[in-house]
Coordinates of C-alpha atoms and ligand atoms in Angstrom, one line a residue:
M8 CA 62.6 -140.7 -62.5
R9 CA 61.5 -141.6 -66.1
D10 CA 64.3 -139.5 -67.7
A11 CA 66.9 -140.9 -65.2
L12 CA 65.8 -144.5 -66.0
L13 CA 65.9 -144.0 -69.8
G14 CA 69.3 -142.2 -69.6
W15 CA 70.7 -145.1 -67.6
Y16 CA 69.2 -147.7 -70.0
D17 CA 70.6 -146.0 -73.1
A18 CA 74.1 -146.0 -71.5
H19 CA 74.0 -149.5 -70.0
R20 CA 71.6 -151.8 -71.9
R21 CA 72.9 -155.2 -72.8
A22 CA 72.9 -156.1 -76.5
L23 CA 70.5 -159.0 -76.3
P24 CA 69.2 -160.7 -79.5
W25 CA 65.5 -159.9 -78.8
R26 CA 66.4 -156.2 -78.4
A27 CA 67.4 -156.0 -82.0
T28 CA 63.8 -156.5 -83.2
R29 CA 60.4 -155.1 -82.6
D30 CA 58.7 -158.0 -84.2
P31 CA 55.8 -158.8 -81.8
Y32 CA 56.2 -162.6 -82.4
A33 CA 59.9 -162.5 -81.5
V34 CA 59.2 -160.3 -78.5
W35 CA 56.5 -162.8 -77.4
V36 CA 58.9 -165.8 -77.8
S37 CA 61.6 -164.0 -75.8
E38 CA 59.2 -163.0 -73.0
I39 CA 57.8 -166.5 -72.6
M40 CA 61.3 -168.0 -72.5
L41 CA 62.6 -165.4 -70.0
Q42 CA 59.9 -166.3 -67.5
Q43 CA 61.7 -167.9 -64.5
T44 CA 64.8 -168.4 -66.6
R45 CA 68.1 -166.6 -66.7
V46 CA 69.0 -164.3 -69.7
E47 CA 72.2 -166.2 -70.5
T48 CA 70.3 -169.5 -70.6
V49 CA 67.7 -168.2 -72.9
V50 CA 69.9 -166.6 -75.6
P51 CA 70.9 -169.8 -77.5
Y52 CA 67.4 -171.3 -77.1
Y53 CA 65.9 -168.1 -78.5
E54 CA 68.2 -168.1 -81.5
R55 CA 67.6 -171.7 -82.3
F56 CA 63.8 -171.3 -81.9
L57 CA 63.6 -168.2 -84.1
A58 CA 65.8 -169.8 -86.7
R59 CA 63.5 -172.9 -86.9
F60 CA 60.2 -171.0 -86.4
P61 CA 60.7 -167.5 -87.7
D62 CA 57.0 -166.5 -87.6
P63 CA 53.7 -167.7 -86.1
H64 CA 52.9 -169.7 -89.3
A65 CA 56.1 -171.8 -89.0
L66 CA 55.4 -172.5 -85.3
A67 CA 51.7 -173.3 -85.9
R68 CA 52.7 -175.9 -88.5
A69 CA 55.2 -177.7 -86.2
S70 CA 54.4 -180.8 -84.2
E71 CA 54.3 -180.7 -80.5
D72 CA 57.3 -183.1 -80.4
E73 CA 59.3 -180.7 -82.5
V74 CA 58.5 -177.7 -80.4
L75 CA 59.2 -179.5 -77.1
G76 CA 62.4 -180.9 -78.6
L77 CA 63.7 -177.4 -79.2
W78 CA 62.6 -176.4 -75.7
S79 CA 64.3 -179.4 -74.0
G80 CA 66.3 -178.3 -71.0
L81 CA 64.7 -174.9 -70.7
G82 CA 62.1 -176.2 -68.2
Y83 CA 58.5 -175.2 -67.5
Y84 CA 57.3 -177.0 -70.6
R85 CA 53.8 -175.8 -70.2
R86 CA 55.1 -172.4 -71.5
A87 CA 56.1 -174.1 -74.8
R88 CA 52.8 -175.8 -75.2
L89 CA 50.9 -172.6 -74.6
L90 CA 53.1 -170.6 -77.0
H91 CA 52.5 -173.3 -79.6
A92 CA 48.7 -173.1 -79.0
G93 CA 49.0 -169.3 -79.1
A94 CA 50.7 -169.3 -82.5
R95 CA 48.0 -171.6 -83.9
E96 CA 45.4 -169.2 -82.6
V97 CA 47.2 -166.1 -84.1
V98 CA 47.2 -167.9 -87.5
A99 CA 43.6 -169.1 -87.2
R100 CA 42.1 -165.9 -86.0
Y101 CA 44.4 -163.1 -87.0
G102 CA 46.1 -164.3 -90.2
G103 CA 49.4 -164.9 -88.5
E104 CA 49.7 -161.3 -87.1
V105 CA 50.0 -160.9 -83.4
P106 CA 47.1 -158.6 -82.5
E107 CA 47.9 -155.0 -81.4
D108 CA 44.6 -154.8 -79.5
P109 CA 45.4 -155.4 -75.8
A110 CA 42.3 -157.5 -75.0
A111 CA 42.9 -159.7 -78.0
R112 CA 46.5 -160.2 -76.9
R113 CA 45.5 -161.0 -73.4
A114 CA 43.1 -163.6 -74.7
L115 CA 45.9 -165.7 -76.3
P116 CA 46.9 -168.9 -74.5
G117 CA 49.7 -168.3 -72.0
V118 CA 49.7 -164.5 -72.4
G119 CA 49.0 -162.9 -69.0
R120 CA 49.1 -159.3 -68.0
Y121 CA 52.9 -159.2 -67.9
T122 CA 53.5 -160.8 -71.3
A123 CA 50.7 -158.7 -73.0
G124 CA 52.3 -155.5 -71.6
A125 CA 55.8 -156.5 -72.7
I126 CA 54.6 -157.2 -76.3
G127 CA 52.4 -154.1 -76.3
S128 CA 55.0 -151.7 -75.1
I129 CA 58.1 -153.1 -76.9
A130 CA 56.6 -154.1 -80.2
F131 CA 53.6 -151.7 -80.6
D132 CA 55.0 -148.7 -78.6
R133 CA 51.8 -148.7 -76.4
R134 CA 51.8 -147.3 -72.9
E135 CA 51.2 -150.6 -71.2
P136 CA 52.9 -151.4 -67.9
V137 CA 54.8 -154.6 -66.9
V138 CA 55.4 -156.0 -63.5
D139 CA 57.7 -159.0 -63.2
G140 CA 59.9 -160.0 -60.3
N141 CA 62.6 -157.5 -61.1
V142 CA 60.1 -154.6 -61.6
A143 CA 58.3 -155.5 -58.4
R144 CA 61.5 -155.4 -56.4
V145 CA 62.5 -152.0 -57.8
L146 CA 59.1 -150.4 -57.3
S147 CA 58.6 -151.9 -53.8
R148 CA 61.9 -150.3 -52.8
V149 CA 61.5 -147.0 -54.5
H150 CA 58.0 -146.5 -53.1
G151 CA 58.6 -148.3 -49.8
I152 CA 55.8 -150.8 -50.3
D153 CA 55.9 -153.0 -47.2
T154 CA 53.0 -155.4 -47.8
P155 CA 53.9 -158.9 -49.0
L156 CA 54.4 -159.6 -52.7
G157 CA 51.5 -161.5 -54.3
R158 CA 48.9 -160.0 -52.1
A159 CA 46.1 -158.2 -53.9
D160 CA 46.7 -154.8 -52.4
T161 CA 50.5 -155.1 -53.1
E162 CA 49.9 -156.1 -56.7
R163 CA 47.4 -153.3 -57.3
A164 CA 49.9 -150.7 -55.9
L165 CA 52.7 -152.1 -58.1
W166 CA 50.7 -152.1 -61.3
A167 CA 49.5 -148.6 -60.6
H168 CA 53.1 -147.3 -60.1
A169 CA 54.2 -149.1 -63.2
Q170 CA 51.3 -147.6 -65.2
A171 CA 52.1 -144.1 -64.0
L172 CA 55.8 -144.5 -65.0
V173 CA 55.1 -145.9 -68.5
D174 CA 52.6 -143.3 -69.4
A175 CA 54.8 -141.3 -71.7
E176 CA 57.3 -141.6 -74.6
R177 CA 59.3 -144.7 -75.2
P178 CA 57.2 -147.1 -73.1
G179 CA 59.0 -150.2 -74.3
D180 CA 62.4 -148.8 -73.3
L181 CA 61.0 -147.6 -70.0
N182 CA 59.7 -151.0 -69.1
Q183 CA 63.0 -152.7 -70.1
A184 CA 64.9 -150.1 -68.1
L185 CA 63.0 -151.1 -65.0
M186 CA 63.6 -154.8 -65.6
E187 CA 67.3 -154.3 -66.5
L188 CA 67.8 -152.1 -63.3
G189 CA 66.2 -154.9 -61.2
A190 CA 68.4 -157.6 -62.9
R191 CA 71.7 -155.7 -62.6
V192 CA 71.6 -153.0 -60.0
C193 CA 68.6 -153.3 -57.7
T194 CA 69.4 -157.0 -57.1
P195 CA 67.7 -159.1 -54.4
R196 CA 70.7 -159.1 -52.1
G197 CA 73.2 -156.2 -51.9
P198 CA 71.6 -153.7 -54.3
R199 CA 74.3 -151.3 -55.8
C200 CA 72.5 -148.1 -54.8
A201 CA 75.6 -145.9 -55.5
E202 CA 75.2 -146.8 -59.2
C203 CA 71.4 -146.4 -59.3
P204 CA 69.9 -143.7 -61.5
I205 CA 66.8 -143.3 -59.2
A206 CA 68.6 -143.5 -55.9
R207 CA 67.4 -140.0 -54.9
E208 CA 63.8 -141.0 -55.2
C209 CA 64.2 -144.3 -53.3
V210 CA 62.4 -144.7 -50.0
A211 CA 64.1 -148.0 -49.1
R212 CA 67.6 -146.5 -49.6
R213 CA 66.7 -143.3 -47.7
D214 CA 65.3 -145.3 -44.7
G215 CA 68.0 -148.0 -44.8
R216 CA 65.4 -150.7 -45.6
T217 CA 66.8 -152.3 -48.8
A218 CA 67.4 -155.6 -47.1
E219 CA 63.8 -155.7 -45.8
L220 CA 62.0 -154.8 -49.1
P221 CA 60.2 -156.2 -50.9
V222 CA 58.5 -158.3 -48.3
A223 CA 58.5 -161.9 -49.7
K224 CA 55.4 -164.0 -50.2
A225 CA 55.0 -166.7 -47.6
K226 CA 56.3 -169.9 -49.3
K227 CA 55.1 -173.5 -48.7
P228 CA 58.0 -175.9 -48.4
P229 CA 58.2 -178.3 -51.4
R230 CA 56.5 -181.6 -50.9
E231 CA 58.9 -184.6 -50.7
V232 CA 58.0 -187.4 -53.2
A233 CA 59.8 -190.7 -53.5
C234 CA 59.7 -192.3 -57.0
V235 CA 61.3 -194.7 -59.3
A236 CA 62.4 -194.3 -63.0
V237 CA 63.4 -197.2 -65.2
V238 CA 66.0 -197.0 -67.9
A239 CA 64.8 -199.9 -70.1
T240 CA 67.1 -200.5 -73.1
R241 CA 67.3 -202.6 -76.2
G242 CA 70.7 -202.3 -77.9
D243 CA 71.4 -198.6 -78.0
A244 CA 67.7 -197.6 -77.8
V245 CA 65.9 -196.5 -74.7
A246 CA 62.2 -197.0 -74.0
L247 CA 60.3 -193.7 -73.4
V248 CA 56.7 -192.9 -72.8
K249 CA 54.8 -189.7 -73.7
R250 CA 53.7 -187.9 -70.6
E251 CA 50.2 -186.6 -70.2
G252 CA 49.0 -183.8 -67.9
E253 CA 50.0 -180.4 -66.7
L254 CA 53.6 -180.6 -65.5
F255 CA 55.5 -182.4 -68.2
G256 CA 52.7 -183.1 -70.7
G257 CA 53.9 -183.8 -74.2
L258 CA 57.5 -184.7 -73.1
W259 CA 59.0 -188.1 -73.6
E260 CA 60.2 -189.7 -70.4
L261 CA 61.3 -192.8 -68.7
P262 CA 58.7 -195.2 -67.3
S263 CA 58.3 -193.9 -63.7
A264 CA 56.0 -194.2 -60.7
E265 CA 55.7 -192.9 -57.2
G266 CA 57.1 -195.3 -54.5
R267 CA 60.3 -197.1 -53.8
G268 CA 61.9 -200.5 -54.6
R269 CA 61.5 -203.3 -57.0
A270 CA 57.7 -203.5 -56.8
A271 CA 57.4 -199.8 -57.8
A272 CA 59.9 -200.2 -60.6
R273 CA 58.1 -203.2 -61.9
G274 CA 54.8 -201.3 -61.7
A275 CA 56.3 -198.5 -63.7
L276 CA 57.3 -200.9 -66.5
R277 CA 53.9 -202.6 -66.5
T278 CA 52.0 -199.3 -66.7
A279 CA 54.1 -198.2 -69.6
G280 CA 53.5 -201.5 -71.4
I281 CA 57.1 -202.5 -71.4
G282 CA 58.0 -206.1 -71.0
G283 CA 61.6 -207.0 -69.9
R284 CA 63.9 -208.0 -67.1
L285 CA 64.6 -205.6 -64.2
G286 CA 68.1 -205.3 -62.7
A287 CA 68.7 -206.6 -59.2
A288 CA 69.0 -203.2 -57.5
P289 CA 68.7 -199.5 -58.3
V290 CA 71.8 -198.1 -60.1
G291 CA 71.6 -194.8 -58.3
V292 CA 69.4 -192.3 -56.5
L293 CA 69.1 -188.6 -57.3
E294 CA 67.3 -185.6 -55.9
H295 CA 65.5 -183.3 -58.2
V296 CA 63.8 -180.1 -57.1
L297 CA 60.8 -178.7 -58.9
T298 CA 58.8 -175.6 -58.0
H299 CA 56.5 -177.4 -55.5
R300 CA 58.1 -180.8 -55.1
R301 CA 61.4 -182.4 -54.1
L302 CA 61.7 -185.7 -56.0
C303 CA 63.9 -188.5 -54.6
V304 CA 64.3 -190.7 -57.6
E305 CA 65.6 -194.3 -57.6
V306 CA 67.0 -195.1 -61.0
W307 CA 66.7 -198.7 -62.2
R308 CA 67.9 -200.5 -65.3
A309 CA 66.0 -203.1 -67.3
S310 CA 66.1 -204.8 -70.6
A311 CA 63.2 -203.8 -72.9
A312 CA 62.1 -207.1 -74.5
S313 CA 58.8 -205.5 -75.8
V314 CA 57.3 -202.1 -76.0
A315 CA 53.5 -202.5 -76.3
G316 CA 52.0 -199.7 -74.4
A317 CA 50.0 -196.9 -75.9
G318 CA 52.4 -194.0 -76.3
G319 CA 55.6 -195.9 -75.6
R320 CA 58.4 -196.2 -78.0
L321 CA 62.1 -197.0 -78.3
V322 CA 64.3 -194.0 -79.1
E323 CA 68.0 -194.4 -80.2
R324 CA 70.2 -192.5 -77.7
A325 CA 71.7 -190.6 -80.7
A326 CA 68.2 -189.3 -81.6
L327 CA 67.2 -188.3 -78.1
H328 CA 67.7 -184.6 -78.8
E329 CA 64.9 -184.8 -81.5
V330 CA 62.2 -185.4 -79.0
G331 CA 61.4 -183.3 -75.9
T332 CA 62.8 -184.7 -72.7
S333 CA 62.9 -183.1 -69.3
T334 CA 66.1 -182.4 -67.4
L335 CA 65.1 -185.1 -64.9
T336 CA 64.9 -187.7 -67.7
R337 CA 68.4 -186.7 -68.9
R338 CA 69.8 -186.9 -65.4
C339 CA 68.3 -190.4 -64.9
L340 CA 69.8 -191.5 -68.2
A341 CA 73.2 -190.2 -67.1
V342 CA 73.0 -192.1 -63.9
A343 CA 72.2 -195.4 -65.7
R344 CA 74.9 -195.1 -68.4
Ligands
LIG22 S1 68.5 -146.9 -54.7 FE1 69.1 -149.0 -54.3 S2 67.2 -150.0 -53.5 FE2 66.6 -148.1 -54.4 S3 66.0 -148.6 -56.5 FE3 68.1 -148.0 -56.6 S4 69.3 -149.9 -56.3 FE4 67.2 -150.3 -55.7

C-alpha cells in the first residue's frame, strides 16, 4: 500500500508553494492555514504571509493587528493568534528554530497532534503520522472502520493505522500522499475508485460501502442568534471596535450586539462608546453562518459624532485592509454602502 501511495503521489502531486520547501516554519504556517480551508484559498495568503514574515523572528516582532490584517478573510482567526504566540515562543525558547523534538513541538500554542506530525514528517523526515479529515476518510474506507468519527475508539484505530503506514522511508511524502488522495480521489461523495492506487486493499470498495463510510460524527444544529451591527461613519471613516474573546478576539469590527431593532442598535453604539445619530430603520439584513451559530444580522447606519470608547477608533475605508476585519464585518460594510 505504501509503495502504491508513493508511486501515485510522485506522478500526481500538485505543485503547491509549501511543497517547494522543507523549512519547518513554512510547513507550520501552511498547515495552520490549511485547517478547515481550501488549498486554492490558502495559496495567496500563504505567499503574502511568508513574504511579510519569512521566519519566526519576523512573525514574533509583528503586532497582532498586522498579523490579523494579513489573515483577514481566511477565517478562524484564533489560528492566527496562536501561530503568532507560537512564533514568539519559538524565538524566546528555541532561538527562532522550530524544535525537532516532538514533545517540544506539541507544546507550542496551536500545535496539536496533527500539525506536529505534519511538521515532523515533512520538515524533519520523522516517522510521525497525521490524521486530518482527508486521511480519516481514506483510512476508514480502506480498513472498513464503521464506528463514528470523533469517538475515542475510532480515533485510536485511525492513528494506529496511520502510524503503521508512515513507519518507513519518505514519511512526509507518505502523509501528503494520503492527504492528497483524500482531497482528489477518495472524495466525500463519489470517490473515483477506478483511479485509486490502493483500490485492491480497500474494504469499503470491496463491500460496496463507500457511500456509508466513514460514519459521520453526530452534529448539533447551529444555534440561531439575532443581532445588530452598526456602520457608524464620519466622512469616509468607519467606527470600529477591537473585539475581545475567543471567536474574533483581536479583530476590528463594527459595534454590534445581540437582539433586534433600534434599542439593540443604540445599545451597541453605547457599549462601544460611540456618540451619534442612528438611521430610521435598518438598511439590510444578512445571514452569516459560523461553525456553531447562524447569525441573522440587522445592519444599521449611524453618524459617528464622537468615538470615546476604550478600544474604539475611526478607520478610513481606504485603510481597512491594514487592520484585521472578519468576513462578517466586510459583508455588513458592503450592505451599508
Ligand atoms: S478504493 Fe475508493 S473508497 Fe477505497 S480508498 Fe480508494 S478511492 Fe477511497
